[in-house]
XYZ file of C-alpha atoms in Angstrom:
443
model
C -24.705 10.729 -27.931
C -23.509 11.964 -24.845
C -24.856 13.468 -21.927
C -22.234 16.430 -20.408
C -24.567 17.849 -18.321
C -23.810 14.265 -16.107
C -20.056 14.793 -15.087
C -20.256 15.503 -11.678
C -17.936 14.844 -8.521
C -21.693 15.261 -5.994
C -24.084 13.099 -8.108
C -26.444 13.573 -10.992
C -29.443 15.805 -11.369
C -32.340 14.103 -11.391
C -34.354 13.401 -14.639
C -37.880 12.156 -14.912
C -36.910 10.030 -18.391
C -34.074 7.612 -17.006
C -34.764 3.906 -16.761
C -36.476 2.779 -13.761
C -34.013 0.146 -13.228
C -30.174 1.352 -11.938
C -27.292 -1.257 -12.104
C -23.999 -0.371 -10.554
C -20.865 -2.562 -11.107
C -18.613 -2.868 -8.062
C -14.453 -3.778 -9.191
C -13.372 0.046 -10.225
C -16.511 1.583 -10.383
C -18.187 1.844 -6.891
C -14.820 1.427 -5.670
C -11.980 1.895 -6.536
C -10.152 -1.168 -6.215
C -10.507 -4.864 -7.437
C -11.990 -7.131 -4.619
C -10.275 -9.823 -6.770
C -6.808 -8.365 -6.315
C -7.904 -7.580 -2.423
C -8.695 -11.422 -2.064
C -5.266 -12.289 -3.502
C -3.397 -9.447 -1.201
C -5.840 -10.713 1.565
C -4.964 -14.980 1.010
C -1.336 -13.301 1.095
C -1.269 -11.671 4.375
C -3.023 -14.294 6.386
C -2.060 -17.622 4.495
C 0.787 -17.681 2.615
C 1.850 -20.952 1.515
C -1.945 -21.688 0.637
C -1.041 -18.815 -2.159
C 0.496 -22.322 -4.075
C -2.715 -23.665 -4.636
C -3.838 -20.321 -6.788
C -2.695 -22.231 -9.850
C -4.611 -25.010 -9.390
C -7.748 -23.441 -7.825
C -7.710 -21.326 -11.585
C -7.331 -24.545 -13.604
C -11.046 -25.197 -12.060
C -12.444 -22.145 -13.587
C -12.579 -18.270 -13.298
C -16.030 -18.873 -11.264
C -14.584 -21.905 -9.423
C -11.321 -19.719 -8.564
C -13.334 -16.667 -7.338
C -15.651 -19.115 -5.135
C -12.453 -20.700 -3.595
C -10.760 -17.564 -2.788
C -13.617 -15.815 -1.234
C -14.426 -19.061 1.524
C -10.437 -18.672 2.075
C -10.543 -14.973 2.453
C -12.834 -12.573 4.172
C -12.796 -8.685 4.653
C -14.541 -5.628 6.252
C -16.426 -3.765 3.693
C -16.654 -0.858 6.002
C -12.598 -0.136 5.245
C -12.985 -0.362 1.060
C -12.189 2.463 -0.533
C -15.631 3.964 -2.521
C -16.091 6.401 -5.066
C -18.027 9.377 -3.642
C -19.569 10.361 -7.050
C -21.286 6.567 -7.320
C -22.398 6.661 -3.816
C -24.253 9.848 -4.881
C -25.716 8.976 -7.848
C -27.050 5.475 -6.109
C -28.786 7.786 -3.451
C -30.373 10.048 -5.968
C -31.942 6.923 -7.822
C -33.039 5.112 -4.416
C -34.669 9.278 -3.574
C -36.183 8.752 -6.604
C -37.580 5.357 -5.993
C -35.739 3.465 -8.494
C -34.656 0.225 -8.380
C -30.649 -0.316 -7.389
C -28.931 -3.240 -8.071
C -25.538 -3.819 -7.328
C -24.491 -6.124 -10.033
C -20.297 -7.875 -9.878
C -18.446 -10.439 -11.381
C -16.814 -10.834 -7.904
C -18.010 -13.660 -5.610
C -21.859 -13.410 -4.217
C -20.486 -13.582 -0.509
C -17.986 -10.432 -0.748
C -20.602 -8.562 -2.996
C -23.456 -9.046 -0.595
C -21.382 -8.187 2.320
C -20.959 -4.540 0.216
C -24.257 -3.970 -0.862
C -25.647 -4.764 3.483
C -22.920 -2.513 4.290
C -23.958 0.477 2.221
C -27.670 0.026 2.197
C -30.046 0.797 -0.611
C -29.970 -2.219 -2.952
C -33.059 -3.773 -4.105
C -30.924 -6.780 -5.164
C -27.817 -8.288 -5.867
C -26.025 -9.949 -8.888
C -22.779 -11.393 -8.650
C -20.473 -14.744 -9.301
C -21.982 -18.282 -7.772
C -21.100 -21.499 -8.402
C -19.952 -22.265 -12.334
C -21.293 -18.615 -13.476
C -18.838 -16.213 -14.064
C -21.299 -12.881 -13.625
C -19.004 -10.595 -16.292
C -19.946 -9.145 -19.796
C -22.917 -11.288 -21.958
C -23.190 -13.681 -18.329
C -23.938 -10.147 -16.931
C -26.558 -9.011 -19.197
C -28.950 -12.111 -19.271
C -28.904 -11.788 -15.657
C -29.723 -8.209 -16.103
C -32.327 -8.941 -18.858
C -33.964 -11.455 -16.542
C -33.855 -9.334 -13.731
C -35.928 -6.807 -15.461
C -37.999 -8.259 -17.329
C -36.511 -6.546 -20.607
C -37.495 -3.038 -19.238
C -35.043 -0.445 -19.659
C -31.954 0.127 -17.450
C -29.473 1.950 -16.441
C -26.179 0.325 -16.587
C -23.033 2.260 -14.095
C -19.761 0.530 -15.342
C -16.210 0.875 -16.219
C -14.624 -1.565 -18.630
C -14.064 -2.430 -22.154
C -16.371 -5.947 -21.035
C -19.339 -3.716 -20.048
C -20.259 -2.632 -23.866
C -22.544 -5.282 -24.525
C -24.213 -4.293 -21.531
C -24.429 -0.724 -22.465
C -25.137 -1.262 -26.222
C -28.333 -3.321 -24.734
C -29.061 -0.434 -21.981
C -31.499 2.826 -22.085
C -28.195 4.709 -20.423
C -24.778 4.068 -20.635
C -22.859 5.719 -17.336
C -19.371 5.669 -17.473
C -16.940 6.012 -14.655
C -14.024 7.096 -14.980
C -13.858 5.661 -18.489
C -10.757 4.546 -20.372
C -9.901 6.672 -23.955
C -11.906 5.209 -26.742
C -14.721 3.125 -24.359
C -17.314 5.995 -25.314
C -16.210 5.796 -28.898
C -16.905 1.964 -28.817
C -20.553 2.421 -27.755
C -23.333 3.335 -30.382
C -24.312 6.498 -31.379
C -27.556 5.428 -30.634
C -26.640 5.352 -27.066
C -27.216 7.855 -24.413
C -23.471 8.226 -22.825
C -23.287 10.139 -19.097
C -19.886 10.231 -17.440
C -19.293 10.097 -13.948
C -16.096 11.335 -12.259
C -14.677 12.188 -9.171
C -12.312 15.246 -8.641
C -9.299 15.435 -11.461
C -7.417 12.278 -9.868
C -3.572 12.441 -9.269
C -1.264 10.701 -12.497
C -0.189 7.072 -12.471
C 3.298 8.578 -12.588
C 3.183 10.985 -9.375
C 1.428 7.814 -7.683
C 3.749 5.542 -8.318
C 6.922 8.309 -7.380
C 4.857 8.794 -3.969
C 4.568 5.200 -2.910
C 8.309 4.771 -3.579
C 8.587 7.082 -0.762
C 11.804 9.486 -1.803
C 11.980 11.225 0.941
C 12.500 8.026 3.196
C 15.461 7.609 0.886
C 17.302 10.059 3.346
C 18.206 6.914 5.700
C 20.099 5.280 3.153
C 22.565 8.208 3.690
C 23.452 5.849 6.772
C 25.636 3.659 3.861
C 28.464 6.426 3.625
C 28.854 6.748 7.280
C 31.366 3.946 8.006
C 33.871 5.403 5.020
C 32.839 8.824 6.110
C 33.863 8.253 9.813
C 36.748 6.148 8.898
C 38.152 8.742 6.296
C 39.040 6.962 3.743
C 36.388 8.857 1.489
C 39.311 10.018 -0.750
C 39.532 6.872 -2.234
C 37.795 7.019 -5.344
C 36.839 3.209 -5.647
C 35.183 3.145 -2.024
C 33.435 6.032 -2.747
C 31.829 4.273 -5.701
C 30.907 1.451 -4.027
C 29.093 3.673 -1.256
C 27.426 5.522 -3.796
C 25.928 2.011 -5.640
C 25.040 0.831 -2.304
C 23.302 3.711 -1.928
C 21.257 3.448 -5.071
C 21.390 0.227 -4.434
C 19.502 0.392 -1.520
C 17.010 3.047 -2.489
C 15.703 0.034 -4.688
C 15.415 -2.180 -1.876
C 14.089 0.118 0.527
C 10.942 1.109 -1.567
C 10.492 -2.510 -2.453
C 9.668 -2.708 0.999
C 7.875 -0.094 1.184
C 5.450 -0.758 -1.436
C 4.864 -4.344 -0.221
C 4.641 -3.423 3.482
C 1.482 -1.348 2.301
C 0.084 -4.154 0.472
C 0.588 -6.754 3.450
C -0.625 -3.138 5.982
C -4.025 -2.403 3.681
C -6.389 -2.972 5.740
C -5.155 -1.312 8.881
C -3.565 1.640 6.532
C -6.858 2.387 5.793
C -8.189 2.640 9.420
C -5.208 5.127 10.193
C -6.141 8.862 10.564
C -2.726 9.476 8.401
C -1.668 6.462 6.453
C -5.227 6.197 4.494
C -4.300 8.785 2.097
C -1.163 6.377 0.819
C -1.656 5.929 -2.994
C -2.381 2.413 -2.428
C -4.846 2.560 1.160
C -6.582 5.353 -0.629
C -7.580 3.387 -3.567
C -5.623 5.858 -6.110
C -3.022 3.132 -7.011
C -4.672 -0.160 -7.482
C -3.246 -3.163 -5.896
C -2.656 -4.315 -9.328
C -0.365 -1.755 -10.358
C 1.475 -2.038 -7.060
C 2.549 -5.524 -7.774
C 3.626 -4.489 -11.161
C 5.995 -2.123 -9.242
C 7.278 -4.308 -7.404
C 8.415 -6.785 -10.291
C 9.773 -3.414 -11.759
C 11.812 -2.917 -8.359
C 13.156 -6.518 -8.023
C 14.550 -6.357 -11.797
C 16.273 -3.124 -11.052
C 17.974 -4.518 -7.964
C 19.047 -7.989 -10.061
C 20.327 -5.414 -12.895
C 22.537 -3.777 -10.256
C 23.570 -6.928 -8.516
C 24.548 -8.457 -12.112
C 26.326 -5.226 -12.838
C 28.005 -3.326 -9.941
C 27.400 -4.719 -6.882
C 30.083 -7.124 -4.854
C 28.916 -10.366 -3.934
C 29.093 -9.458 -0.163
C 27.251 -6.071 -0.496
C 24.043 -8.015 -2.860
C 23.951 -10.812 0.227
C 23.401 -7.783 2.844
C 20.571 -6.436 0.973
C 18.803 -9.752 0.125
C 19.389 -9.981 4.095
C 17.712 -6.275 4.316
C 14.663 -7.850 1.996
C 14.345 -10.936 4.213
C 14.104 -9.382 7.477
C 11.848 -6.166 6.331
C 9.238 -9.068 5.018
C 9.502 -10.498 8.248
C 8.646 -6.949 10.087
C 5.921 -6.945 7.672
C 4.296 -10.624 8.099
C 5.515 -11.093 12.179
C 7.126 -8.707 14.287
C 5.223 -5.698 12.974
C 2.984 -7.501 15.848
C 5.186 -8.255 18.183
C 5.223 -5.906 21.091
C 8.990 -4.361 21.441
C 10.315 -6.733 18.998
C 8.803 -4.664 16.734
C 11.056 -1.548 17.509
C 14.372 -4.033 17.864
C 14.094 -5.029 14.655
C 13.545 -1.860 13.221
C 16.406 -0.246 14.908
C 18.431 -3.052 13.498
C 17.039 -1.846 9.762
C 18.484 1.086 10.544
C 22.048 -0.677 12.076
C 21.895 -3.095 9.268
C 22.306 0.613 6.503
C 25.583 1.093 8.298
C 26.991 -2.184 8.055
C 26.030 -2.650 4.413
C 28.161 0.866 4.018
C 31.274 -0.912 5.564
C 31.226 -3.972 3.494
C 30.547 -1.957 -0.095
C 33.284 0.422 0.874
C 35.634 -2.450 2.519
C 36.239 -0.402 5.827
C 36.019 -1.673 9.449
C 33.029 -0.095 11.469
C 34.148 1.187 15.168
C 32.632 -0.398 17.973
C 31.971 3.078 19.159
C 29.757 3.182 16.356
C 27.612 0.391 16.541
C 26.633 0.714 20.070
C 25.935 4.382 19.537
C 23.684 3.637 16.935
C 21.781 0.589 18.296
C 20.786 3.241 20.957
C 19.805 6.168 19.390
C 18.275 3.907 16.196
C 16.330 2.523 19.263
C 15.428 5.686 20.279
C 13.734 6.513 17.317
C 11.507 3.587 16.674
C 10.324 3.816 20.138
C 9.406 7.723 19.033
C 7.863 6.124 15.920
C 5.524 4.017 18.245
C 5.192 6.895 20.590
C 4.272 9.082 18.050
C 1.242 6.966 16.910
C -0.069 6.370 20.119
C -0.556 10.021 20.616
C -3.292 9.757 17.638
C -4.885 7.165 19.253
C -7.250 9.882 21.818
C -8.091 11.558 18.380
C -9.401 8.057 16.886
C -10.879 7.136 19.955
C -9.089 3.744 19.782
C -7.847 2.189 22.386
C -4.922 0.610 20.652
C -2.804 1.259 17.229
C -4.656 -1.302 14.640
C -2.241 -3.617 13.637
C 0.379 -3.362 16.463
C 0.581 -4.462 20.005
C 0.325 -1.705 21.376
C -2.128 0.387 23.585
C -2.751 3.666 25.132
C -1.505 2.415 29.114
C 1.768 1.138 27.092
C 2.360 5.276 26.267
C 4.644 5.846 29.371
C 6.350 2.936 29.224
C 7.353 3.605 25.434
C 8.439 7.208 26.456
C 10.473 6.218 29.171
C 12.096 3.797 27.298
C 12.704 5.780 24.693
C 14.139 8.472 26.649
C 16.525 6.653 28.215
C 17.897 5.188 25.274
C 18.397 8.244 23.916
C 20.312 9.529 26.679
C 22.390 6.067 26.266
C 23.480 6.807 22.967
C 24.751 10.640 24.008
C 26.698 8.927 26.920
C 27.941 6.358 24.341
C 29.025 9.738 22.277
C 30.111 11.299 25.489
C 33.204 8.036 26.337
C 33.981 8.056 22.534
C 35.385 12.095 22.305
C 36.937 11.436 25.417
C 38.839 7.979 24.390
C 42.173 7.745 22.910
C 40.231 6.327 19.427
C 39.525 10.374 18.798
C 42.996 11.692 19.008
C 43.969 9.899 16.364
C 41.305 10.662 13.893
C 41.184 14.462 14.647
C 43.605 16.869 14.358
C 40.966 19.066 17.265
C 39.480 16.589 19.135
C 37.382 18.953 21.792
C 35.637 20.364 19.265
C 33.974 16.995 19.391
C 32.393 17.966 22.473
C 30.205 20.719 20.516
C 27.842 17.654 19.368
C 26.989 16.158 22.148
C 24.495 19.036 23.295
């Protein structure tokens, strides 16, 4: 039996027959993520070699493993992503002086730190020492709880029917096709959702990032510039290191975020990212990126040279270093990205086998410069909206704003005078039949 009056994206109406007794699972249901999967993303980002001892630390036990990782990992519950309809519905039973328990199989520590931050718990249930607080463990702690009297159970996963099947009310969040079928007709069923949410496949096509794909283009500079693009087997080359590198680029991408969550989240722009926002669980994130590493092997098996795989594993190595050191690192930050962009152009040269002009590389090291100081400037300026004093994350403050422009500026201007000696050297002449026509780019 199911309740439709009780989809809702504000909150339930109230009713004078529920159960005085309201338990809310945590892991998908009052939010969106997995604290598990945040514990394992957060033991990544701040320890990683201690990430070898996961194997072992399971071989203990799923309770022993969940106690292990929470003493090793800690986190603000303030930046979690929640689900607006479960906050409301947990307001409208603590208005109408029910009792709210917030009831996990995540560790006690990470579940109490939740329900202090939110307010309006009675009590908590969770994981501690050898109890693993999930499905039949769940509901004997429930039973106890209560006494037996009915209850309200707010869940959403296939190990929550015994729970519901033993419950006055089943709520469902978000649920799965076929968990209502599973439950009783006996059962009361209400559904709780938030607005229509976006499709698994748009998510995952938005934190690959396509549009960033448009640096890339960098890869067909050197045989565009050195015009040997006529040359069909260059060409191809280019055009797999360009695909090539697409692959790479959004491997990066989507594991920058992971290693970035928490301060993502805190960012007046980069919280609505599929994976900061909550709409694309960690989980599936890591499945993307095994999906991403097997498409780059495939390629590097395939069609890539030797040389041209090596520059990209390079690309990989140093854009996980941005993301675990230098990301921090005031200016080398913006050196190191500037070189991302440098290293595009030199991958383009070695897939396509041409020679890359000096005139080239210095040009670019300034004006690639250029723009990750913009970058930086550019999220400083959001920082008197935020009312931070510096950008979370980065070492970087507000008094650092003129110092960033005026760098920036000037290497700007560098790279036009860089472009200014190049149409005026003897290298032009013999690339262009009209060499002062050159001179219409510089402005």
């Amino acid at each position: 039996m199911r309740d439709e009056g009780a989809r809702t994206t504000q909150g339930v109406e109230p009713d004078p027959d529920v159960p005085g007794w309201l338990f809310v699972d945590l892991d998908q249901t009052l939010l969106k993520g997995d604290l598990l999967w945040e514990g394992l993303l957060g033991l990544l980002r701040s320890s990683p070699l201690r990430c070898l001892l996961i194997p072992f630390w399971i071989l203990a036990g799923r309770a022993a493993f969940k106690q292990k990782l929470a003493r090793a990992v800690s986190f603000s519950p303030a930046d979690l992503p929640y689900r607006d309809s479960v906050l409301a519905l947990i307001r409208t039973a603590h208005d109408e002086g029910r009792k709210v328990v917030l009831a996990s199989a995540s560790p006690r520590v990470w579940v109490q730190a939740v329900a202090d931050h939110l307010g309006g718990f009675d009590a908590v249930l969770a994981t501690e020492g050898d109890l693993n607080l999930k499905s039949e463990t769940k509901l004997a702690a429930i039973q106890a709880l209560c006494a037996d009297e009915p209850f309200e159970y707010v869940g959403d996963s296939p190990a929550d029917i015994p729970i519901w099947k033993a419950s006055a009310r089943a709520t469902l969040v978000e649920p799965r096709r076929g968990l209502e079928e599973a439950l009783s007709e006996g059962t009361l069923v209400k559904v709780v959702s938030d607005a229509v949410p976006e499709g698994l496949g748009s998510l995952l096509l938005r934190e690959l990032r396509p549009p960033q794909w448009v640096k890339n283009t960098l890869v067909f500079a050197p045989l565009f510039l050195a015009h040997e693009w006529s040359e069909g087997w260059r060409l191809a080359s280019a055009v797999w290191a360009f695909v090539a590198f697409c692959v790479v680029a959004s491997a990066g991408y989507v594991f920058n975020d992971l290693i970035d969550l928490g301060n993502d989240r805190a960012h007046a722009e980069k919280r609505s990212r599929p994976i900061a926002s909550g709409a694309l669980p960690v989980s599936a994130a890591f499945l993307l990126l095994g999906f991403l590493a097997s498409a780059f092997i495939a390629l590097a098996v395939l069609v890539l040279a030797g040389a041209t795989t090596a520059m990209l594993l390079l690309y990989l190595v140093l854009t996980f270093s941005y993301s675990f050191y230098f990301k921090r690192r005031l200016i080398l930050d913006v050196l190191l990205l500037a070189g991302l962009y440098g290293h595009r152009l030199l991958t383009g040269g070695i897939a396509a086998d041409v020679m890359i002009s000096p005139w080239l590389l210095v040009f670019s090291a300034f004006l690639f410069l250029s723009l990750a100081l913009v970058k930086r400037y550019s999220e400083l300026s959001l920082l008197p909206e935020s009312h931070e004093d510096e950008i979370r994350g980065r070492a970087y403050t507000k008094a650092d704003m003129p110092g960033v422009q005026a760098l920036g500026q000037a290497c700007g201007m560098m790279s036009i005078l860089v472009l200014c000696l190049y149409v005026s050297s003897e290298d032009v002449a013999m690339l262009y039949r009209s060499p002062a026509l050159l001179w219409g780019v510089v402005p």
